[in-house]
Structure formats: structure tokens, C-alpha cells
Short mmCIF file of C-alpha atoms and ligand atoms in Angstrom, two decimals:
data_model
loop_
_atom_site.label_atom_id
_atom_site.label_comp_id
_atom_site.label_asym_id
_atom_site.label_seq_id
_atom_site.Cartn_x
_atom_site.Cartn_y
_atom_site.Cartn_z
CA UNK A 1 -56.16 -42.57 -81.99
CA UNK A 2 -53.86 -43.64 -84.81
CA UNK A 3 -51.82 -40.43 -85.15
CA UNK A 4 -48.95 -40.55 -82.65
CA UNK A 5 -46.34 -38.19 -84.08
CA UNK A 6 -46.37 -34.47 -84.76
CA UNK A 7 -43.93 -32.34 -86.74
CA UNK A 8 -43.61 -28.76 -85.49
CA UNK A 9 -41.74 -26.58 -87.99
CA UNK A 10 -39.98 -23.89 -85.95
CA UNK A 11 -37.08 -22.74 -88.09
CA UNK A 12 -38.70 -19.63 -89.59
CA UNK A 13 -37.09 -16.24 -89.13
CA UNK A 14 -40.13 -14.57 -87.54
CA UNK A 15 -39.71 -11.43 -89.64
CA UNK A 16 -43.24 -10.21 -88.85
CA UNK A 17 -42.20 -9.81 -85.23
CA UNK A 18 -38.83 -8.11 -85.53
CA UNK A 19 -37.00 -6.87 -83.52
CA UNK A 20 -38.51 -9.15 -80.80
CA UNK A 21 -37.49 -12.22 -82.81
CA UNK A 22 -33.91 -11.14 -83.50
CA UNK A 23 -32.48 -13.40 -80.79
CA UNK A 24 -35.66 -15.07 -79.46
CA UNK A 25 -37.51 -17.70 -81.49
CA UNK A 26 -41.00 -16.50 -82.44
CA UNK A 27 -42.28 -19.85 -81.14
CA UNK A 28 -41.09 -18.75 -77.69
CA UNK A 29 -43.14 -15.54 -77.61
CA UNK A 30 -45.45 -15.88 -74.60
CA UNK A 31 -49.22 -15.71 -74.52
CA UNK A 32 -49.80 -14.87 -70.83
CA UNK A 33 -47.35 -17.35 -69.25
CA UNK A 34 -46.71 -20.01 -71.88
CA UNK A 35 -44.81 -19.79 -75.15
CA UNK A 36 -46.69 -20.33 -78.43
CA UNK A 37 -45.05 -23.71 -79.03
CA UNK A 38 -46.27 -25.03 -75.67
CA UNK A 39 -49.88 -24.36 -76.71
CA UNK A 40 -49.24 -26.45 -79.84
CA UNK A 41 -47.68 -29.30 -77.83
CA UNK A 42 -50.52 -29.28 -75.28
CA UNK A 43 -53.13 -29.32 -78.06
CA UNK A 44 -51.43 -32.35 -79.64
CA UNK A 45 -51.07 -34.17 -76.30
CA UNK A 46 -54.80 -33.76 -75.71
CA UNK A 47 -55.36 -35.68 -78.99
CA UNK A 48 -53.18 -38.64 -77.99
CA UNK A 49 -50.06 -37.53 -79.89
CA UNK A 50 -46.98 -38.80 -78.03
CA UNK A 51 -43.89 -37.82 -80.03
CA UNK A 52 -42.79 -34.43 -81.28
CA UNK A 53 -40.33 -33.72 -84.05
CA UNK A 54 -39.35 -30.08 -83.85
CA UNK A 55 -37.62 -28.56 -86.85
CA UNK A 56 -35.35 -25.87 -85.50
CA UNK A 57 -32.71 -23.55 -86.88
CA UNK A 58 -30.10 -21.09 -85.75
CA UNK A 59 -31.00 -19.07 -82.61
CA UNK A 60 -33.70 -21.59 -81.67
CA UNK A 61 -32.03 -23.37 -78.75
CA UNK A 62 -34.44 -21.79 -76.27
CA UNK A 63 -37.09 -24.23 -77.57
CA UNK A 64 -35.03 -27.26 -76.49
CA UNK A 65 -34.31 -25.65 -73.13
CA UNK A 66 -37.98 -24.93 -72.60
CA UNK A 67 -39.00 -28.60 -72.81
CA UNK A 68 -36.05 -29.75 -70.68
CA UNK A 69 -35.89 -30.05 -66.88
CA UNK A 70 -34.37 -27.22 -64.83
CA UNK A 71 -32.51 -28.56 -61.77
CA UNK A 72 -31.81 -25.13 -60.24
CA UNK A 73 -35.51 -24.27 -60.23
CA UNK A 74 -36.44 -27.70 -58.83
CA UNK A 75 -34.05 -27.22 -55.88
CA UNK A 76 -35.29 -23.70 -55.26
CA UNK A 77 -38.98 -24.74 -55.25
CA UNK A 78 -38.28 -27.77 -53.05
CA UNK A 79 -36.43 -25.61 -50.51
CA UNK A 80 -39.25 -23.05 -50.43
CA UNK A 81 -42.03 -25.66 -50.14
CA UNK A 82 -43.46 -24.88 -53.60
CA UNK A 83 -43.48 -28.47 -54.88
CA UNK A 84 -46.58 -27.76 -57.03
CA UNK A 85 -44.40 -25.51 -59.23
CA UNK A 86 -41.95 -28.38 -59.84
CA UNK A 87 -44.75 -30.36 -61.43
CA UNK A 88 -45.58 -27.38 -63.67
CA UNK A 89 -42.02 -26.90 -64.94
CA UNK A 90 -41.44 -30.66 -65.37
CA UNK A 91 -44.67 -31.43 -67.20
CA UNK A 92 -42.88 -32.35 -70.40
CA UNK A 93 -40.09 -34.52 -68.95
CA UNK A 94 -41.65 -37.83 -69.97
CA UNK A 95 -42.56 -36.77 -73.50
CA UNK A 96 -40.44 -37.69 -76.48
CA UNK A 97 -38.97 -34.75 -78.37
CA UNK A 98 -36.62 -34.94 -81.33
CA UNK A 99 -34.93 -31.83 -82.69
CA UNK A 100 -33.68 -31.50 -86.23
CA UNK A 101 -31.86 -28.47 -87.58
CA UNK A 102 -33.10 -27.11 -90.88
CA UNK A 103 -29.78 -25.68 -92.00
CA UNK A 104 -31.23 -23.36 -94.63
CA UNK A 105 -34.65 -21.73 -94.61
CA UNK A 106 -35.99 -23.36 -97.77
CA UNK A 107 -39.67 -23.24 -96.85
CA UNK A 108 -42.38 -25.22 -95.07
CA UNK A 109 -42.21 -28.19 -97.47
CA UNK A 110 -38.48 -28.52 -96.87
CA UNK A 111 -38.97 -28.23 -93.09
CA UNK A 112 -41.46 -31.11 -93.16
CA UNK A 113 -39.07 -33.16 -95.33
CA UNK A 114 -36.34 -32.74 -92.68
CA UNK A 115 -38.46 -34.93 -90.35
CA UNK A 116 -38.53 -37.89 -92.77
CA UNK A 117 -35.89 -40.02 -90.97
CA UNK A 118 -37.89 -39.82 -87.73
CA UNK A 119 -41.34 -40.60 -89.11
CA UNK A 120 -42.45 -44.23 -88.87
CA UNK A 121 -44.62 -45.36 -91.77
CA UNK A 122 -47.80 -43.91 -90.27
CA UNK A 123 -49.87 -40.76 -90.63
CA UNK A 124 -48.57 -37.78 -88.67
CA UNK A 125 -49.70 -34.26 -87.79
CA UNK A 126 -48.01 -31.03 -88.84
CA UNK A 127 -48.68 -28.15 -86.46
CA UNK A 128 -47.69 -24.54 -87.10
CA UNK A 129 -47.48 -22.98 -83.67
CA UNK A 130 -48.26 -19.42 -84.74
CA UNK A 131 -51.82 -20.57 -85.50
CA UNK A 132 -53.16 -20.74 -81.96
CA UNK A 133 -56.49 -22.48 -81.31
CA UNK A 134 -58.92 -21.56 -78.60
CA UNK A 135 -58.92 -24.26 -75.90
CA UNK A 136 -62.57 -25.05 -76.74
CA UNK A 137 -61.57 -25.73 -80.35
CA UNK A 138 -61.12 -29.49 -80.90
CA UNK A 139 -59.93 -29.07 -84.45
CA UNK A 140 -56.94 -31.43 -84.42
CA UNK A 141 -58.93 -34.21 -82.75
CA UNK A 142 -61.72 -33.83 -85.31
CA UNK A 143 -59.18 -33.86 -88.16
CA UNK A 144 -57.69 -37.11 -86.84
CA UNK A 145 -61.21 -38.60 -86.79
CA UNK A 146 -61.72 -37.58 -90.43
CA UNK A 147 -58.34 -39.16 -91.28
CA UNK A 148 -59.34 -42.38 -89.50
CA UNK A 149 -62.52 -42.56 -91.52
CA UNK A 150 -61.07 -41.64 -94.94
CA UNK A 151 -57.43 -42.78 -94.57
CA UNK A 152 -56.43 -39.76 -96.67
CA UNK A 153 -54.58 -36.51 -95.82
CA UNK A 154 -56.63 -33.77 -94.15
CA UNK A 155 -55.81 -30.05 -93.99
CA UNK A 156 -57.57 -27.47 -91.82
CA UNK A 157 -59.35 -24.72 -93.76
CA UNK A 158 -60.98 -21.45 -92.78
CA UNK A 159 -62.82 -18.79 -94.74
CA UNK A 160 -60.74 -15.60 -94.83
CA UNK A 161 -61.48 -12.16 -96.31
CA UNK A 162 -60.57 -12.01 -100.02
CA UNK A 163 -58.09 -9.24 -99.20
CA UNK A 164 -56.10 -11.81 -97.20
CA UNK A 165 -55.94 -14.76 -99.62
CA UNK A 166 -52.39 -13.72 -100.63
CA UNK A 167 -51.20 -14.71 -97.13
CA UNK A 168 -52.34 -18.35 -97.28
CA UNK A 169 -52.45 -21.57 -99.23
CA UNK A 170 -55.92 -21.54 -100.84
CA UNK A 171 -58.00 -24.57 -101.79
CA UNK A 172 -60.55 -25.30 -104.48
CA UNK A 173 -63.05 -28.06 -103.84
CA UNK A 174 -66.56 -29.24 -103.17
CA UNK A 175 -68.19 -29.68 -99.80
CA UNK A 176 -69.12 -33.34 -99.27
CA UNK A 177 -70.69 -34.37 -95.97
CA UNK A 178 -69.11 -31.55 -94.00
CA UNK A 179 -65.60 -31.75 -95.48
CA UNK A 180 -64.14 -30.33 -98.68
CA UNK A 181 -62.87 -32.80 -101.25
CA UNK A 182 -59.96 -30.76 -102.58
CA UNK A 183 -59.53 -30.42 -106.35
CA UNK A 184 -56.94 -27.64 -106.40
CA UNK A 185 -54.54 -25.77 -104.15
CA UNK A 186 -52.44 -22.70 -104.71
CA UNK A 187 -49.92 -21.04 -102.42
CA UNK A 188 -50.56 -17.37 -101.66
CA UNK A 189 -52.46 -16.40 -104.83
CA UNK A 190 -53.53 -12.94 -106.00
CA UNK A 191 -57.17 -12.31 -105.06
CA UNK A 192 -58.07 -12.03 -108.78
CA UNK A 193 -56.71 -15.47 -109.62
CA UNK A 194 -57.55 -17.23 -106.33
CA UNK A 195 -59.87 -20.23 -106.72
CA UNK A 196 -61.69 -19.38 -103.46
CA UNK A 197 -61.22 -17.66 -100.12
CA UNK A 198 -60.89 -20.93 -98.19
CA UNK A 199 -57.44 -20.78 -96.60
CA UNK A 200 -55.25 -23.61 -95.31
CA UNK A 201 -54.58 -23.12 -91.60
CA UNK A 202 -51.58 -24.52 -89.72
CA UNK A 203 -52.94 -28.01 -88.93
CA UNK A 204 -52.36 -30.96 -91.27
CA UNK A 205 -52.74 -34.74 -90.99
CA UNK A 206 -50.40 -36.16 -93.62
CA UNK A 207 -49.36 -39.58 -94.86
CA UNK A 208 -45.68 -40.53 -95.41
CA UNK A 209 -46.09 -40.61 -99.24
CA UNK A 210 -45.78 -36.80 -99.12
CA UNK A 211 -42.01 -37.22 -98.51
CA UNK A 212 -41.30 -38.74 -101.95
CA UNK A 213 -43.02 -35.77 -103.56
CA UNK A 214 -41.25 -33.25 -101.32
CA UNK A 215 -37.89 -34.78 -102.26
CA UNK A 216 -38.53 -33.87 -105.89
CA UNK A 217 -40.50 -30.68 -105.28
CA UNK A 218 -39.09 -27.61 -107.00
CA UNK A 219 -39.10 -24.18 -105.38
CA UNK A 220 -42.41 -22.36 -105.74
CA UNK A 221 -43.81 -19.13 -104.31
CA UNK A 222 -41.07 -16.96 -102.77
CA UNK A 223 -38.37 -19.36 -104.04
CA UNK A 224 -39.30 -21.82 -101.27
CA UNK A 225 -40.28 -25.50 -101.33
CA UNK A 226 -43.97 -25.25 -100.61
CA UNK A 227 -45.98 -27.92 -98.80
CA UNK A 228 -49.07 -26.70 -100.67
CA UNK A 229 -47.45 -27.51 -104.07
CA UNK A 230 -46.47 -31.00 -102.90
CA UNK A 231 -49.98 -31.63 -101.58
CA UNK A 232 -51.42 -30.53 -104.91
CA UNK A 233 -49.28 -33.17 -106.63
CA UNK A 234 -50.39 -35.80 -104.11
CA UNK A 235 -54.02 -34.85 -104.82
CA UNK A 236 -53.56 -36.29 -108.35
CA UNK A 237 -53.19 -39.77 -106.92
CA UNK A 238 -55.31 -39.72 -103.77
CA UNK A 239 -58.11 -37.74 -102.17
CA UNK A 240 -57.19 -34.85 -99.88
CA UNK A 241 -59.78 -33.35 -97.60
CA UNK A 242 -60.23 -29.86 -96.18
CA UNK A 243 -61.71 -29.77 -92.69
CA UNK A 244 -63.51 -26.54 -91.89
CA UNK A 245 -62.47 -24.93 -88.59
CA UNK A 246 -65.43 -24.55 -86.25
CA UNK A 247 -63.93 -22.66 -83.31
CA UNK A 248 -61.70 -19.64 -82.97
CA UNK A 249 -58.19 -19.41 -84.40
CA UNK A 250 -55.63 -16.67 -83.80
CA UNK A 251 -52.79 -15.82 -86.15
CA UNK A 252 -50.33 -15.15 -83.33
CA UNK A 253 -47.50 -14.71 -85.84
CA UNK A 254 -49.08 -11.37 -86.70
CA UNK A 255 -49.05 -8.41 -84.28
CA UNK A 256 -52.81 -7.81 -84.27
CA UNK A 257 -53.63 -11.53 -84.06
CA UNK A 258 -51.14 -11.89 -81.21
CA UNK A 259 -52.80 -9.04 -79.29
CA UNK A 260 -56.27 -10.53 -79.81
CA UNK A 261 -55.06 -13.93 -78.57
CA UNK A 262 -53.46 -12.31 -75.51
CA UNK A 263 -56.66 -10.45 -74.59
CA UNK A 264 -58.96 -13.47 -75.10
CA UNK A 265 -56.68 -15.86 -73.23
CA UNK A 266 -56.17 -13.39 -70.39
CA UNK A 267 -59.95 -13.14 -70.01
CA UNK A 268 -60.02 -16.92 -69.46
CA UNK A 269 -56.99 -17.07 -67.19
CA UNK A 270 -57.88 -17.94 -63.60
CA UNK A 271 -55.13 -15.78 -62.10
CA UNK A 272 -55.69 -12.52 -63.98
CA UNK A 273 -59.13 -12.63 -65.67
CA UNK A 274 -61.07 -10.61 -63.07
CA UNK A 275 -58.62 -7.73 -62.73
CA UNK A 276 -57.89 -7.73 -66.44
CA UNK A 277 -61.59 -7.53 -67.32
CA UNK A 278 -61.98 -4.60 -64.92
CA UNK A 279 -59.04 -2.88 -66.60
CA UNK A 280 -60.48 -3.49 -70.08
CA UNK A 281 -63.89 -2.09 -69.14
CA UNK A 282 -62.27 1.07 -67.73
CA UNK A 283 -60.06 1.35 -70.79
CA UNK A 284 -63.03 0.94 -73.16
CA UNK A 285 -64.92 3.67 -71.28
CA UNK A 286 -62.04 6.11 -71.48
CA UNK A 287 -61.53 5.35 -75.19
CA UNK A 288 -65.23 5.90 -75.85
CA UNK A 289 -65.10 9.17 -73.93
CA UNK A 290 -62.05 10.35 -75.89
CA UNK A 291 -63.64 9.46 -79.22
CA UNK A 292 -66.90 11.28 -78.29
CA UNK A 293 -64.84 14.39 -77.41
CA UNK A 294 -62.98 14.12 -80.71
CA UNK A 295 -66.17 13.90 -82.74
CA UNK A 296 -67.51 17.02 -80.96
CA UNK A 297 -64.36 18.85 -82.01
CA UNK A 298 -62.80 19.31 -78.54
C1 G1P B 1 -47.85 -21.50 -94.36
C2 G1P B 1 -48.30 -22.28 -95.59
C3 G1P B 1 -49.64 -21.75 -96.09
C4 G1P B 1 -50.67 -21.79 -94.97
C5 G1P B 1 -50.13 -21.03 -93.73
C6 G1P B 1 -51.06 -21.22 -92.55
O1 G1P B 1 -47.54 -20.19 -94.74
O2 G1P B 1 -47.31 -22.19 -96.60
O3 G1P B 1 -50.10 -22.54 -97.16
O4 G1P B 1 -51.87 -21.20 -95.42
O5 G1P B 1 -48.84 -21.51 -93.35
O6 G1P B 1 -50.66 -20.44 -91.46
P1 G1P B 1 -46.67 -19.18 -93.82
O7 G1P B 1 -47.63 -18.60 -92.83
O8 G1P B 1 -45.60 -20.03 -93.19
O9 G1P B 1 -46.12 -18.16 -94.76
#
């Protein structure tokens, strides 16, 4: 695969998850036993991506620590004969990580621009770790294949309810052989003025020419430098494609999405799935019982 680098913006304030994110990065919130950002890194590794450029900010040091080795734990596991756990905690030791501080939260476009000095002149992925993909979803790999065929930027898109278009970058375009050729993009529009309900999801394959545009990009929605606006400008000079998500995606940056991801992942987790399923079935029964009692006026 030709895409070897990924940018992971992780400098956001995580306001949707306060107070949990007051001192803990939202990227470090766990789903079962792994933080959100680890799911993103594992997804990228499975596509042949080898280098990670993480855009961090204040209070985000836990991310660097997470991908580092932990000597105290190694010694403890060695002494107690639990060598298999050493492998688990050291899985990322050989992988290249670069960390750049985004000093001011000026938006996603600005976060991506911060990675410019580290990007070699090749296409790269941008992964937003609060969009968590089901492990059976090979979205990023499929997007890289589309990039390899078209040699143009590719963004992931998903149909969302019209009541939610104001939360996303929205595309306009025509479906051509399974992918959208994008003719317009707008960041978080009003439902009445939105060109469609096809939302950009947190996976992008971009080409380095986006940096020149980002350098000149003025603040857009919310006073921030928006990646969507820069991509719209790029679309004037080259094709940009929208790749429709086929599998399941969770918005784990949102409380309800996070809960759904936790439940679905727990049901697939070897260690807890059986007991958790039993608990859920009992819970569903008692909820059903309570709601039947309510409707009978008890
Ligand atoms: C960002 C992008 C938006 C995109 C979304 C996907 O918004 O600006 O275009 O649809 O990610 O998750 P954010 O969620 O950071 O506000």
C-alpha cells in the first residue's frame, strides 16, 4: 500500500464529555480495555500505515505515555511469570510516533497543517479517533485502494439523519461506480440549506497539496480553520471522492455513541462477552417488565 503515514488530530477539548475530559484526553477514554486512540492506531496498522503524527495539546501527555514502554510493569510481569502481558503493553514500541503540539485550538484544518513538516511528499491518512469503526469494517483499507486507483483525495461519507447534518461536513456530488465525485462541501450546515445528508466521517486520504491551501485558509464555521473548506478549494483543481462507509461506525465522542460502542464491543470481547450478554438479557427483561407495569398504570 502506498499510504504510510497517518495524522491523528488529538488536541480537541472534548467538551461533549466533560467533566471526564477535564484532565484526561478524550482520546484516552477506554472502550472495554483500550483507549479510543489505540483503536485508530490498530486500524491504521492493519492497512500498512507505519508512521503516526499525533497532534496534541495541553493536558494530552497521557497519549505519549500510552504508546511508550513501561519498565515498572515489565519487571513486575517478568517476576510474576506473566510474560504474555509484557508483549501486550509493549506492542507499540517499534512503531514510529511523532507528537506535535497544537498551541491554540484553531480547528481541524489547523491541526492537520501542524503536521506539514513531518509529511513526506506522499499521500497520507487523517484519522479522527472518536469515529470508531467496527473491526469488520475495512473502510480505511478500501479508501486507500480508491486513492491508489484515482490518485486523488478520498473522504469517508455516511448517510446521516437530516436532523444531524449540522454536526458534520456535508458533501454534494454524484455517485460514479460506487464512489461519489464531490462537487461541493459545506461544514456543519443548517438542514434547510444542506446540499445533502451525506456526512464526512473521520477518515481521509489526502495529498500534500492540501497544506498550501490550509496555510491560506481563513477561519470558517465556529471561527475555526476548517478542513472541509480547504478541501472544497482543492476540489476546484482536482477531483475529490467520497467513499461510502459499508460497515458500522460509532461516534464515540458522543455519550450515546460511546455507550453503543461499549456494548457492541463488549459483546465481541472474548473475556467478558458471555457474562455481559447474560447481564444484558436479564436487564432487557426487567426493563420490559417495568415498562409493561407502567403502561398498565401500576
Ligand atoms: C470534524 C469535521 C467534520 C466531520 C467530522 C467527522 O468535525 O470538521 O467535517 O464531518 O469531524 O467526525 P468535529 O466532529 O471535529 O466537530
